[in-house]
C-alpha cells in the first residue's frame, strides 16, 4: 500500500529535468491585444 499523499522522497522515482528547463523561453501566447485599457 502507498500513502494517500506522495512524499518528497517519491520524487526520486522521476527522471531529472533537463539542465535548461528554467531557461528563458519566448512567450507562447502574447498579452498584446488581450486587454483594452
PDB file of C-alpha atoms in Angstrom:
ATOM      1  CA  UNK A   1       0.000   0.000   0.000  1.00  0.00           C
ATOM      2  CA  UNK A   2       1.134   3.510  -0.763  1.00  0.00           C
ATOM      3  CA  UNK A   3       0.371   6.592   1.327  1.00  0.00           C
ATOM      4  CA  UNK A   4      -2.513   8.756   0.146  1.00  0.00           C
ATOM      5  CA  UNK A   5      -0.249  11.753  -0.306  1.00  0.00           C
ATOM      6  CA  UNK A   6       3.105  11.359  -2.035  1.00  0.00           C
ATOM      7  CA  UNK A   7       6.173  12.252  -0.005  1.00  0.00           C
ATOM      8  CA  UNK A   8       9.173  14.329  -1.076  1.00  0.00           C
ATOM      9  CA  UNK A   9      11.104  11.080  -1.365  1.00  0.00           C
ATOM     10  CA  UNK A  10       8.780   9.974  -4.161  1.00  0.00           C
ATOM     11  CA  UNK A  11      10.484  12.499  -6.463  1.00  0.00           C
ATOM     12  CA  UNK A  12      13.440  10.108  -6.597  1.00  0.00           C
ATOM     13  CA  UNK A  13      11.340   7.873  -8.859  1.00  0.00           C
ATOM     14  CA  UNK A  14      11.144  10.535 -11.601  1.00  0.00           C
ATOM     15  CA  UNK A  15      13.748  11.373 -14.227  1.00  0.00           C
ATOM     16  CA  UNK A  16      15.761  14.507 -13.594  1.00  0.00           C
ATOM     17  CA  UNK A  17      14.748  17.558 -15.608  1.00  0.00           C
ATOM     18  CA  UNK A  18      16.828  18.904 -18.464  1.00  0.00           C
ATOM     19  CA  UNK A  19      19.544  21.308 -17.256  1.00  0.00           C
ATOM     20  CA  UNK A  20      17.981  24.192 -19.222  1.00  0.00           C
ATOM     21  CA  UNK A  21      14.351  23.672 -18.199  1.00  0.00           C
ATOM     22  CA  UNK A  22      14.296  27.017 -16.373  1.00  0.00           C
ATOM     23  CA  UNK A  23      15.974  28.909 -19.236  1.00  0.00           C
ATOM     24  CA  UNK A  24      14.322  31.961 -20.722  1.00  0.00           C
ATOM     25  CA  UNK A  25      11.899  30.920 -23.422  1.00  0.00           C
ATOM     26  CA  UNK A  26       9.883  33.048 -25.794  1.00  0.00           C
ATOM     27  CA  UNK A  27       6.213  33.534 -24.947  1.00  0.00           C
ATOM     28  CA  UNK A  28       3.843  31.020 -26.461  1.00  0.00           C
ATOM     29  CA  UNK A  29       0.904  33.391 -26.026  1.00  0.00           C
ATOM     30  CA  UNK A  30       1.376  37.143 -26.065  1.00  0.00           C
ATOM     31  CA  UNK A  31      -0.634  39.598 -23.974  1.00  0.00           C
ATOM     32  CA  UNK A  32      -0.869  42.028 -26.891  1.00  0.00           C
ATOM     33  CA  UNK A  33      -4.494  42.830 -27.679  1.00  0.00           C
ATOM     34  CA  UNK A  34      -5.912  40.883 -24.744  1.00  0.00           C
ATOM     35  CA  UNK A  35      -6.888  43.964 -22.737  1.00  0.00           C
ATOM     36  CA  UNK A  36      -8.479  47.276 -23.676  1.00  0.00           C
ATOM     37  CA  UNK A  37      -7.454  49.835 -21.062  1.00  0.00           C
TER      38      UNK A  37
END
